[in-house]
Coordinates of C-alpha atoms in Angstrom, one line a residue:
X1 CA 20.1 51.5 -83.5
X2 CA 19.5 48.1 -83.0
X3 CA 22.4 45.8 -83.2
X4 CA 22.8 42.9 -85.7
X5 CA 24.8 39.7 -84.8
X6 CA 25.5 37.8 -87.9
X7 CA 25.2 34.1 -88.2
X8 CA 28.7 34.0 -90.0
X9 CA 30.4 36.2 -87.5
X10 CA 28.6 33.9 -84.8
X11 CA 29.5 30.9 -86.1
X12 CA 33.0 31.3 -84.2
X13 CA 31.8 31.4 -81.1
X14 CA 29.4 28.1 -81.6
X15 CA 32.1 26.2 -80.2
X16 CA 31.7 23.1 -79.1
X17 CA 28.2 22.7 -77.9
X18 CA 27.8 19.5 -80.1
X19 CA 31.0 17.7 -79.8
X20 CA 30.8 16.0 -76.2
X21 CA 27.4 15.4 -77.2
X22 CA 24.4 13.8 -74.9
X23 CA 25.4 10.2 -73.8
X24 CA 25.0 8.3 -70.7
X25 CA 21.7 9.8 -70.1
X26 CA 18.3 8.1 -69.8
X27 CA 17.2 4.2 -71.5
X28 CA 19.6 3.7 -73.4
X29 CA 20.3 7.0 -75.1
X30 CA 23.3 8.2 -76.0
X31 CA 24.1 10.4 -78.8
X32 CA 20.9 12.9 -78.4
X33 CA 20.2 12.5 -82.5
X34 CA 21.4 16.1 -82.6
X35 CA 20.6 17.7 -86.1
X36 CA 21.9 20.8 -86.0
X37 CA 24.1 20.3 -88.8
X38 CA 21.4 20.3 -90.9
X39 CA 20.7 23.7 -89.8
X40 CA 24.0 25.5 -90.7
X41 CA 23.9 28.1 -93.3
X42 CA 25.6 27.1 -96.7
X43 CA 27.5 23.8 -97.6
X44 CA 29.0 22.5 -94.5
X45 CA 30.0 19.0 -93.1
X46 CA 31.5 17.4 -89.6
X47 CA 32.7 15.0 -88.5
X48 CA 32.7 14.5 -84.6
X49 CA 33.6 11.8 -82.3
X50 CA 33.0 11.0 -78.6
X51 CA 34.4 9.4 -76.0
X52 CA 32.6 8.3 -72.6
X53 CA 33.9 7.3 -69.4
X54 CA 31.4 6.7 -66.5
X55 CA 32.8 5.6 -63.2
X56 CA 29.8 3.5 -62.1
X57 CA 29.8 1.2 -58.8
X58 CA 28.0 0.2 -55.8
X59 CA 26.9 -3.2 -53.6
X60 CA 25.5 -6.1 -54.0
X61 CA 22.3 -7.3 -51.7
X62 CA 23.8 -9.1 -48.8
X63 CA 20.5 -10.9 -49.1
X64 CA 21.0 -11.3 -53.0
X65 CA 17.7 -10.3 -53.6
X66 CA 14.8 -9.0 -52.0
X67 CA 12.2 -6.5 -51.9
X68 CA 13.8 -2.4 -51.3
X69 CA 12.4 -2.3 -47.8
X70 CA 14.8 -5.9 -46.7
X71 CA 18.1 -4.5 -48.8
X72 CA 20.8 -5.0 -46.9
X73 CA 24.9 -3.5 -48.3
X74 CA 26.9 -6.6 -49.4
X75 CA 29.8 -6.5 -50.8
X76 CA 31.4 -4.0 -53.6
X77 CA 30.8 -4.4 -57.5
X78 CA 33.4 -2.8 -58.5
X79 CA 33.3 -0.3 -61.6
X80 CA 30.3 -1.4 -64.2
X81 CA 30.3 1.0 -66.7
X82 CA 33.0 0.1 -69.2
X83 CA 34.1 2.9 -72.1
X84 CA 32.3 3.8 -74.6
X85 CA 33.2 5.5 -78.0
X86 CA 30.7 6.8 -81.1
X87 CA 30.7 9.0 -84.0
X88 CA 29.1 11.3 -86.0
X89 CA 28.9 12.8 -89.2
X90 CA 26.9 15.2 -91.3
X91 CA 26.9 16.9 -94.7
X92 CA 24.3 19.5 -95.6
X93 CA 24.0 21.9 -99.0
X94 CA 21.3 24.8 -100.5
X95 CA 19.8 23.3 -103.7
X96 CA 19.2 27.0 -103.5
X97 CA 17.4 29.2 -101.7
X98 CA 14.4 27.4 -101.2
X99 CA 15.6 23.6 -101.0
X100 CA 18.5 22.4 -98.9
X101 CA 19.7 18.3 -98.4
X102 CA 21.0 16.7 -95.8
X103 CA 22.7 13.2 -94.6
X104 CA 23.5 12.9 -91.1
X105 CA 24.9 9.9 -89.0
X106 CA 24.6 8.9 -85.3
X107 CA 24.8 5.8 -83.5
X108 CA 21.4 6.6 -80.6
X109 CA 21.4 4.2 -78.7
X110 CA 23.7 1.9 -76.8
X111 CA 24.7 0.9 -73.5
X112 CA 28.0 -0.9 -72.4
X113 CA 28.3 -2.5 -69.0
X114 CA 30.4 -5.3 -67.1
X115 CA 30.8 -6.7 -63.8
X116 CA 34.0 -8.1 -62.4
X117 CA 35.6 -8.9 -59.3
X118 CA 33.9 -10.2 -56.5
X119 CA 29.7 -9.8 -55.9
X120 CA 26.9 -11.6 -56.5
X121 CA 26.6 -10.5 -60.2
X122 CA 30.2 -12.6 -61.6
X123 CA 31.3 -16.2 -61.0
X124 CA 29.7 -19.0 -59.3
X125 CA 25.9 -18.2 -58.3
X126 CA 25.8 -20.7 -55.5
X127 CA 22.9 -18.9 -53.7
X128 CA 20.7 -18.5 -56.8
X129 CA 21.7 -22.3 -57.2
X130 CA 21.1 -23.1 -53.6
X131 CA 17.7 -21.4 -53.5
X132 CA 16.4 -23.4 -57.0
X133 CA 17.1 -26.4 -55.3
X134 CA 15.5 -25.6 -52.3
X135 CA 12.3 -24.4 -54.1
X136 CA 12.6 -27.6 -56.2
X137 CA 12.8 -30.4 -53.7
X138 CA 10.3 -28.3 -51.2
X139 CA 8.2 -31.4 -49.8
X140 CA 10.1 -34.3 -51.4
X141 CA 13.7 -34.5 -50.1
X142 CA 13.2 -33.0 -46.7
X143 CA 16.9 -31.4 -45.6
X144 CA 18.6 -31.4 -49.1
X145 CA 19.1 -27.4 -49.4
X146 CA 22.1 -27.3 -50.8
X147 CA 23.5 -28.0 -54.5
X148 CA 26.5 -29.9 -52.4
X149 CA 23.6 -31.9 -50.0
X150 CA 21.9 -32.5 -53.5
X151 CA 25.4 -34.0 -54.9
X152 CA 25.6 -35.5 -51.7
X153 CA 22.3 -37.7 -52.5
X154 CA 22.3 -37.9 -55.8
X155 CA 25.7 -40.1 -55.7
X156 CA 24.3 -41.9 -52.4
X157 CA 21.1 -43.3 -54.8
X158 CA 23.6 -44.4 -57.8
X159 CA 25.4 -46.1 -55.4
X160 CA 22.4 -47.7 -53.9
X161 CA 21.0 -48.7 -57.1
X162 CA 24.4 -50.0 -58.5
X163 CA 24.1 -52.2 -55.0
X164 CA 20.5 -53.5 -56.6
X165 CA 21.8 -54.2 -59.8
X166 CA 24.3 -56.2 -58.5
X167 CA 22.3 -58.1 -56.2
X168 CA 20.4 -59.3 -58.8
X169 CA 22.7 -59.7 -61.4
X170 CA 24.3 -62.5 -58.4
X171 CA 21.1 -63.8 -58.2
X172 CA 20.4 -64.6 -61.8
X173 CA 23.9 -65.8 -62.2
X174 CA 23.2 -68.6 -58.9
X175 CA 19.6 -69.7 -60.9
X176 CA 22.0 -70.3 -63.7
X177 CA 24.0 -72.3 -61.8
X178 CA 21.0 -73.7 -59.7
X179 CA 17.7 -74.2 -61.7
X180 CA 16.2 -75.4 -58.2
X181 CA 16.5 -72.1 -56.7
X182 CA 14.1 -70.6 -59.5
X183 CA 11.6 -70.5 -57.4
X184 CA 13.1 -68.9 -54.2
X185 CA 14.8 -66.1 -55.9
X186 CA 12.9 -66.0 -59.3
X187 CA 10.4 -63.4 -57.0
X188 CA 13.1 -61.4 -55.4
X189 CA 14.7 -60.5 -59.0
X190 CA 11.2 -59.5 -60.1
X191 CA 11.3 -57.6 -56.8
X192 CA 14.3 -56.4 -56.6
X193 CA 14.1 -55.5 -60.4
X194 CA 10.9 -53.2 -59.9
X195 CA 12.4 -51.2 -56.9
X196 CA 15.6 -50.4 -59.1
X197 CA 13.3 -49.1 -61.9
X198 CA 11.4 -47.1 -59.2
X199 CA 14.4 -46.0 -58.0
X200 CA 15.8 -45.3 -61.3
X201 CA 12.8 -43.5 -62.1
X202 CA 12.7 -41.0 -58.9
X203 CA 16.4 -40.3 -59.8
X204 CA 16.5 -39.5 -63.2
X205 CA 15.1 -36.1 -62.4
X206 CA 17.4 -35.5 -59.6
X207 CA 20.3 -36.0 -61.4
X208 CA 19.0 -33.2 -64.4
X209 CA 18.7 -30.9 -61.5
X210 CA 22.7 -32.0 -60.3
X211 CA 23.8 -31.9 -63.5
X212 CA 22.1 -28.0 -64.3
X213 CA 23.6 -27.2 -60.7
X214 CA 27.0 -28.4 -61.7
X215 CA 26.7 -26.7 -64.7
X216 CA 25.9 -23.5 -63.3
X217 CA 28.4 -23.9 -60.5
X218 CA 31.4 -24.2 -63.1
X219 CA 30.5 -20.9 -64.9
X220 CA 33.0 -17.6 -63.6
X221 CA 32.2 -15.5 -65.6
X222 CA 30.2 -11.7 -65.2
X223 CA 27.5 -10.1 -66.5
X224 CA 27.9 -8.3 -69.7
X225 CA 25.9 -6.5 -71.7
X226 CA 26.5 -4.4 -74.8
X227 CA 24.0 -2.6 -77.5
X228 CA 25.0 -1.1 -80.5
X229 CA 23.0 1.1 -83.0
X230 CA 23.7 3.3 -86.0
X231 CA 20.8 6.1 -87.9
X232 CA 21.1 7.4 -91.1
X233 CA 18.5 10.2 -91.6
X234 CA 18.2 11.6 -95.4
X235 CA 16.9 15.4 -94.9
X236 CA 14.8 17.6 -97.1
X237 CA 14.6 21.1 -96.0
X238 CA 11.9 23.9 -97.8
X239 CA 12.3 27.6 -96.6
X240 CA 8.8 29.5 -96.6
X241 CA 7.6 32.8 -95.8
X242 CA 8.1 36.0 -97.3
X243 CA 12.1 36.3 -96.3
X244 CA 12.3 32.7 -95.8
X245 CA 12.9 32.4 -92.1
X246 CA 10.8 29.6 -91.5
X247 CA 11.7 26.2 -93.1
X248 CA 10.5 22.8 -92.9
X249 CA 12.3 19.6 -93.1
X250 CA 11.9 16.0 -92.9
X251 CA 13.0 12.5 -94.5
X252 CA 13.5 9.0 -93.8
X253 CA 15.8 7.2 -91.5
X254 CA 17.7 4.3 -91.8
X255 CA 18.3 2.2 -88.1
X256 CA 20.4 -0.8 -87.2
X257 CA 20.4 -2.4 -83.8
X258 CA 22.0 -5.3 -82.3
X259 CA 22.5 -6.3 -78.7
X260 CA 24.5 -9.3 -76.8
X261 CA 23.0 -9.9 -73.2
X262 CA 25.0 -12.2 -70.6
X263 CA 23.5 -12.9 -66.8
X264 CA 25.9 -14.2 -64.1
X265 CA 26.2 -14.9 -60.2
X266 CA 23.6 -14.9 -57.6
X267 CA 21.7 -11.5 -58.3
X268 CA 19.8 -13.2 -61.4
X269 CA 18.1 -15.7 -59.2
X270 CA 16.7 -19.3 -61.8
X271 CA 18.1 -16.6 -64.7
X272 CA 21.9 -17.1 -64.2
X273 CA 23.3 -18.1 -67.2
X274 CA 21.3 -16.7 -69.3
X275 CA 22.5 -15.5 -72.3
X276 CA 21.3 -14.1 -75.8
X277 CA 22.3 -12.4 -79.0
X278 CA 20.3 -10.4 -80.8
X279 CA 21.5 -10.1 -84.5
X280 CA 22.0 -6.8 -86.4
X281 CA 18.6 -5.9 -88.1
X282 CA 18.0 -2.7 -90.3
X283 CA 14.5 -1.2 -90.5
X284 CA 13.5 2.1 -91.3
X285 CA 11.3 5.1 -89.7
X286 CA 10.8 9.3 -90.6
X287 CA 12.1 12.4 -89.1
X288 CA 9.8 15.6 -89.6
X289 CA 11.0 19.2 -88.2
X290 CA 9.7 23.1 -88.3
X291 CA 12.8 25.9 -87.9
X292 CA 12.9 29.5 -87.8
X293 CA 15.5 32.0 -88.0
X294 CA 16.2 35.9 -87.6
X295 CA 19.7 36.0 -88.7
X296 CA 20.0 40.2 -87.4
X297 CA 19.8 38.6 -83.9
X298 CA 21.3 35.0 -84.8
X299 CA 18.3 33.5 -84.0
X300 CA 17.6 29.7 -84.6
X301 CA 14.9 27.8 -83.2
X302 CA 14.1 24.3 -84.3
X303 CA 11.4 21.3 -83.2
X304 CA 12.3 18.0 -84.9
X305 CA 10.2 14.7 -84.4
X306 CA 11.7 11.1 -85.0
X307 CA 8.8 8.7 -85.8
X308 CA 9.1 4.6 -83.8
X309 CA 10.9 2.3 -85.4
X310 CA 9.7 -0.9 -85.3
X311 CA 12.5 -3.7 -85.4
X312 CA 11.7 -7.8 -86.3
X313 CA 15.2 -9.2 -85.2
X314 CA 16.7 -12.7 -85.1
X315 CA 17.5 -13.8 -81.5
X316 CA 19.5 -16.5 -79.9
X317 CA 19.2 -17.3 -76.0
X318 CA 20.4 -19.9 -74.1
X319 CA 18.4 -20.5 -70.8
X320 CA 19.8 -23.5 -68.8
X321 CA 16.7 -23.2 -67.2
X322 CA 14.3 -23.7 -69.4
X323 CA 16.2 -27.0 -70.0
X324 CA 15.9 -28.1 -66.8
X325 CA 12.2 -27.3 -67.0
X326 CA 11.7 -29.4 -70.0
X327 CA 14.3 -32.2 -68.5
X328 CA 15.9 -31.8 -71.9
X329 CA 18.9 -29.6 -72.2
X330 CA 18.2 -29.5 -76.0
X331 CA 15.8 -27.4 -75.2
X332 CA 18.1 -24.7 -73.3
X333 CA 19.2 -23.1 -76.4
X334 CA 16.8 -21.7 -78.8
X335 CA 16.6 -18.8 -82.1
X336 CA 13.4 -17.1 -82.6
X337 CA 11.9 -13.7 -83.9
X338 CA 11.6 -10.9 -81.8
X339 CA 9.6 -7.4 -82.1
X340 CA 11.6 -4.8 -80.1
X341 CA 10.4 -0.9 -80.8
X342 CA 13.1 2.0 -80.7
X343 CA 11.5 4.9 -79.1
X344 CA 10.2 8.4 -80.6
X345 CA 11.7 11.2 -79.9
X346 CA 11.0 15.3 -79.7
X347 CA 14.2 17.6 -79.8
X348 CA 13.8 21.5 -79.5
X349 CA 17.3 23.6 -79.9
X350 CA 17.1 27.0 -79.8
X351 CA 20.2 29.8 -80.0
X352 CA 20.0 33.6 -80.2
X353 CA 23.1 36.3 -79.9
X354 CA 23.2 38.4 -76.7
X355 CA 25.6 41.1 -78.7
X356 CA 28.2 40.5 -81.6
X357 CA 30.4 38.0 -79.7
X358 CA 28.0 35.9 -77.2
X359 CA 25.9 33.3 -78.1
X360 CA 23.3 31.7 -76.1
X361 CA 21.4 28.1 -76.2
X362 CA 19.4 25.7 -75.1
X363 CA 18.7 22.6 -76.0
X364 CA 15.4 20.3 -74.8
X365 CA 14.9 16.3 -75.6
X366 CA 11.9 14.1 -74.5
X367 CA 12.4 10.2 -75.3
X368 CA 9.1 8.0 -74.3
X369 CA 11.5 5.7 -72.8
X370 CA 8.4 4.2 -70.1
X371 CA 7.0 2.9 -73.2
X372 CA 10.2 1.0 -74.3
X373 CA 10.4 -2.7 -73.6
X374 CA 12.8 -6.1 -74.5
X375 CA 10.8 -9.1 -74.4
X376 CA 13.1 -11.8 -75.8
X377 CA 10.7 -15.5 -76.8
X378 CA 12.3 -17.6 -74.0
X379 CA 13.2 -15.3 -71.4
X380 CA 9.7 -14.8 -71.2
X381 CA 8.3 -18.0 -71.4
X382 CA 10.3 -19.7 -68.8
X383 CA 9.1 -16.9 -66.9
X384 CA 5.1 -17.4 -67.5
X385 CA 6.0 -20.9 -65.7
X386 CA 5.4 -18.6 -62.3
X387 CA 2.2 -17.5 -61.6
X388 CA 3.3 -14.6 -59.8
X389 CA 4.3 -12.7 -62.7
X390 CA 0.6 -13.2 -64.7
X391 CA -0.2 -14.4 -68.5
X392 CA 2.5 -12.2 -69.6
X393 CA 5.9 -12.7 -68.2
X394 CA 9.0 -10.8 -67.7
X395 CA 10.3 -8.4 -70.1
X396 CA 14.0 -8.7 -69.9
X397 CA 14.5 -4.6 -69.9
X398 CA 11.7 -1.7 -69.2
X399 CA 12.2 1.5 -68.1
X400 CA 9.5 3.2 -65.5
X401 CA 9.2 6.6 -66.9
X402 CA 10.4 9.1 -69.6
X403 CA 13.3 10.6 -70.1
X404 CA 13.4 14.4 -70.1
X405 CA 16.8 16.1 -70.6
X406 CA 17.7 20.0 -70.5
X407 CA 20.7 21.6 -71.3
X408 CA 21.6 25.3 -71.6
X409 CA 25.2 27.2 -72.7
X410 CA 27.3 30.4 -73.7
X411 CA 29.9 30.7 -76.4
X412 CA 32.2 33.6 -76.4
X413 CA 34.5 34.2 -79.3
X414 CA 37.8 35.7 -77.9
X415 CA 39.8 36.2 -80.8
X416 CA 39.1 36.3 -84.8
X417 CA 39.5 32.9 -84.7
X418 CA 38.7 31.3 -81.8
X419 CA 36.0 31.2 -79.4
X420 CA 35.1 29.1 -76.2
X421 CA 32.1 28.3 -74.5
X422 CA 30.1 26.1 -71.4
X423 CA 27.1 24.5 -70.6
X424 CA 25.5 23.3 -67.7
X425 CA 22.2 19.9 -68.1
X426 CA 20.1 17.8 -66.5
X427 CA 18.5 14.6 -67.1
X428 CA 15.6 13.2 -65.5
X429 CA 16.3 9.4 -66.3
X430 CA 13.9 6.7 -66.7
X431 CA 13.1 6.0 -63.6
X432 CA 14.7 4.6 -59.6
X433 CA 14.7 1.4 -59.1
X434 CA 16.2 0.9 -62.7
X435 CA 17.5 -2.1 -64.7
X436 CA 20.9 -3.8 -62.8
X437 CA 22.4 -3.1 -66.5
X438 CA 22.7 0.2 -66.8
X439 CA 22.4 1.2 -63.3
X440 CA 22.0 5.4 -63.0
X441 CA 18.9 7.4 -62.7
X442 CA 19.7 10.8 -64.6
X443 CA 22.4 13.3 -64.1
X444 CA 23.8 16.5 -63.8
X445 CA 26.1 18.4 -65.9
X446 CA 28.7 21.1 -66.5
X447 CA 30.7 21.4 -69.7
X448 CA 33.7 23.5 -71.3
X449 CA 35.0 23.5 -75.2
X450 CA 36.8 25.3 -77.6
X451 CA 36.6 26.1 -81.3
X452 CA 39.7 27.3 -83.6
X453 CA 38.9 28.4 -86.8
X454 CA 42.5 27.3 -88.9
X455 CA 41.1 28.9 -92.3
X456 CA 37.1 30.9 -92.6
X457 CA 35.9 27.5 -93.7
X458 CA 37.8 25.0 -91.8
X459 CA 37.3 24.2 -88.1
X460 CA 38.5 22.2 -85.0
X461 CA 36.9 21.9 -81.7
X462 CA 37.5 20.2 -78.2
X463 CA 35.0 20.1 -75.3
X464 CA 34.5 17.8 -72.5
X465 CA 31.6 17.4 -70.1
X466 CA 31.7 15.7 -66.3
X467 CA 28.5 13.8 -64.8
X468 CA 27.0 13.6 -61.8
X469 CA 24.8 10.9 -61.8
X470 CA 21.8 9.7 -60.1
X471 CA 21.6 7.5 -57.6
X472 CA 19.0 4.2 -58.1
X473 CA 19.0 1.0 -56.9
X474 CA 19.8 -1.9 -59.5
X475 CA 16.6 -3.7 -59.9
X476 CA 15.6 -7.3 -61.9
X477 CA 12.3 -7.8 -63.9
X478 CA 10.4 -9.3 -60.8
X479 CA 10.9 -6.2 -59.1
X480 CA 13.8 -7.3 -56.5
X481 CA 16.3 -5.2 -55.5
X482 CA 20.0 -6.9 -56.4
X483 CA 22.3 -3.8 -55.8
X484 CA 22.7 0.4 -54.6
X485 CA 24.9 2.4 -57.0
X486 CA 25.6 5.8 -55.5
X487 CA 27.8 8.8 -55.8
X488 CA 29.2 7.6 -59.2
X489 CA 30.6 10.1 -61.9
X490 CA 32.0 10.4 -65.6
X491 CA 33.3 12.5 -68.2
X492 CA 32.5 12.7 -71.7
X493 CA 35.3 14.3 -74.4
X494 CA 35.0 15.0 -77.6
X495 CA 36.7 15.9 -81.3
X496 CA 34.9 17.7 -83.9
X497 CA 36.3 18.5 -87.6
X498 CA 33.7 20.8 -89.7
X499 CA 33.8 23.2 -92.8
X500 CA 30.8 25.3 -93.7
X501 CA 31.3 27.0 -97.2
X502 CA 28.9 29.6 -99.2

């Protein structure tokens, strides 16, 4: 006789499969956009929350930056990765037995990184500094390399000029005095008087470029970078088929995305100091999804599809650069429009039972995330200014390739009421070199929970997973290689309250 594992009975030993959810992983992913809540049987609602903690360091470039061929191990970053936190919620109900509703929330997307201590991404970027200079005054002030040797002039030609002023402020003063020397000196004023405003004239330049380097010099502080988003996805489901095992679901989704972007030190080359904030902006894309169930073998199987989302966001940057450029620092700090594209995504999770007590899953996600670009309005028009990066610029963020990620568990239930279970996962990442702000190619996982069942309905679980993540080398939008992040770990734990009723 063939055995029957029902859904109910298995629900125990789902235990926490869900709770330390997918983070850290490719892009900027981070919660999965699970929707397996949606899939429960009956009324039922979570509430779950996350906690990450990724212990992400390497070196700098001893050469600050170059191609990956010429890296050379400079000096320690010191952790990156700061903690990160999210939650999630879903409710779910049958109409009846053809219709079911859904609201489910998730934050997707994120990332949250700093740099402290003592490298060339935090505090003073004098070689990023020295180098600008050097590429600046290539040809026109042979030996000045240095922001200090540039100082160096800079009040050596005030000096000089103040010297000239006075000269002929002595000789207009003795003409005063003397009419009868009018015509001796009246053509060393004029003289004198031309080669100040020559002088003035060469300067003026020079001291824009001291003043930026000054500027620059003063600033301590890191890089930082944090992104925030949040999903709301309103869900439709329709069984069909003669016993109803096949259902189909979809319904819009509601996304809001903001970001705050600062680059310090050396590593960023011209772009130290750059900094930008990108306002919260809500737009709106679709979720569509086929599932199938057998409940005799507590078989679920489900494909779901999340649509683009195309974002038109309010951005802020300030670019000391591009005021140097312009020789107006006005111009340093502007707010434009920006198009930035969230990427699709296809999720497969499947489960089945082994026998009564044993569950096993899997769970498949493919995020486009070589598609995926930030291009903010002045970061990439300063960079157009150099011909070696084309009619197009620098994007300030791209990933290389897509993200695939695998992961596949076992629940147990051990007692009535409670039920463990483990996982083990992959991820591919997006791609080695990567961006310097989030810098991890993919990992490699292993996970443990626990679910306690304190009434039929009511539920808590507890699980915790620990990364091993991909190596990569931290790379900037011109393709040079600014730091090596290896053998770096993390842990992910998790919380999840839930109820499922009739």
């Amino acid at each position: 006789m063939r055995a029957t594992f029902h859904l109910k009975t298995l629900a125990v030993a789902i235990a926490t499969f869900s709770v330390a959810s997918i983070s850290n992983a490719a892009g900027l992913d981070r919660s999965g956009q699970d929707i397996t809540a949606f899939l429960q049987d009956g009324t039922y609602a979570e509430a779950v929350y996350t906690y990450i903690d990724a212990d992400v360091s390497g070196y700098d470039n001893q050469r600050v930056a170059t191609d990956d061929a010429n890296y050379v191990q400079g000096r320690d970053t010191g952790e990156v990765a700061e903690s990160y936190d999210f939650f999630r919620y879903g409710v779910k109900t049958d109409i009846n037995d053809t219709f079911s509703v859904g609201v489910l929330y998730d934050e997707p997307f994120g990332a949250a990184a700093a740099y402290n201590g003592d490298s060339n991404f935090v505090g003073a970027p004098t070689a990023a500094i020295d180098g600008l200079i050097t590429s600046q005054l290539a040809g026109k002030l042979p030996g000045v390399t240095t922001a200090q040797g540039l100082d160096t002039y800079v009040k050596g030609a005030q000096q000089t000029l103040a010297a000239g002023r006075e000269q002929v402020k002595q000789a207009e003063a003795a003409i005063a005095a003397n009419p009868a020397l009018e015509s001796t000196l009246r053509p060393q004023i004029v003289a004198g008087k031309a080669q100040i405003a020559a002088g003035e004239a060469q300067l003026a330049p020079l001291q824009g470029l001291n003043g930026y380097a000054a500027s620059q010099l003063a600033n301590t502080e890191g890089t930082k970078v944090e992104v925030r988003s949040e999903n709301i996805s309103a869900i439709l489901g329709m069984k069909v088929g003669a016993n109803k095992n096949f259902q189909i679901y979809g319904g819009p989704v509601a996304q809001r995305v903001q970001a705050d972007v600062k680059l310090r030190g050396s590593a960023y080359g011209p772009a130290t100091g750059y900094t930008s904030h990108i306002s919260p902006d809500q737009d709106y894309g679709w979720l569509a999804g086929v599932a199938y169930s057998k409940p005799e073998i507590a078989l679920k199987a489900a494909l779901t599809y999340r649509s683009e989302i195309d974002h038109s966001m309010d951005i802020t940057e300030t670019y000391p650069l591009a005021g140097l450029l312009a020789g107006n620092p006005a111009a340093a700090t502007q707010t434009n429009n920006m198009e930035i594209t969230t990427p699709k995504s296809v999720n497969f999770d499947f489960q089945t039972g082994i026998n009564p007590t044993t569950l096993a899953t899997a769970k498949v996600r493919w995020v486009p995330w070589g598609d995926f670009s930030i291009v903010p309005p002045l970061y990439n028009a300063v960079s157009k200014n150099n011909p070696a990066y084309g009619p197009d610029g620098l994007a300030l963020v791209e990933y290389a390739d897509d993200q695939w990620q695998v992961e596949l568990g076992l629940a147990k239930r051990i007692m009535p009421a409670l039920a463990v279970s483990g996982t083990v996962g992959w991820d591919s990442g997006s791609g080695d070199p990567t961006t310097s702000l989030g810098p991890i190619d993919g990992y490699y996982s292993v996970g443990l929970g626990a679910k306690y069942n304190v009434t039929p309905e009511w539920a808590v679980s507890a699980g915790g997973k620990y990364l091993w993540f991909g190596d990569a080398k931290g790379q900037l939008p011109t393709q040079q290689i600014v730091g090596d992040f290896q053998d770096n770990d993390g842990y992910i734990v998790g919380v999840k309250l839930s109820y499922q009723g009739n």
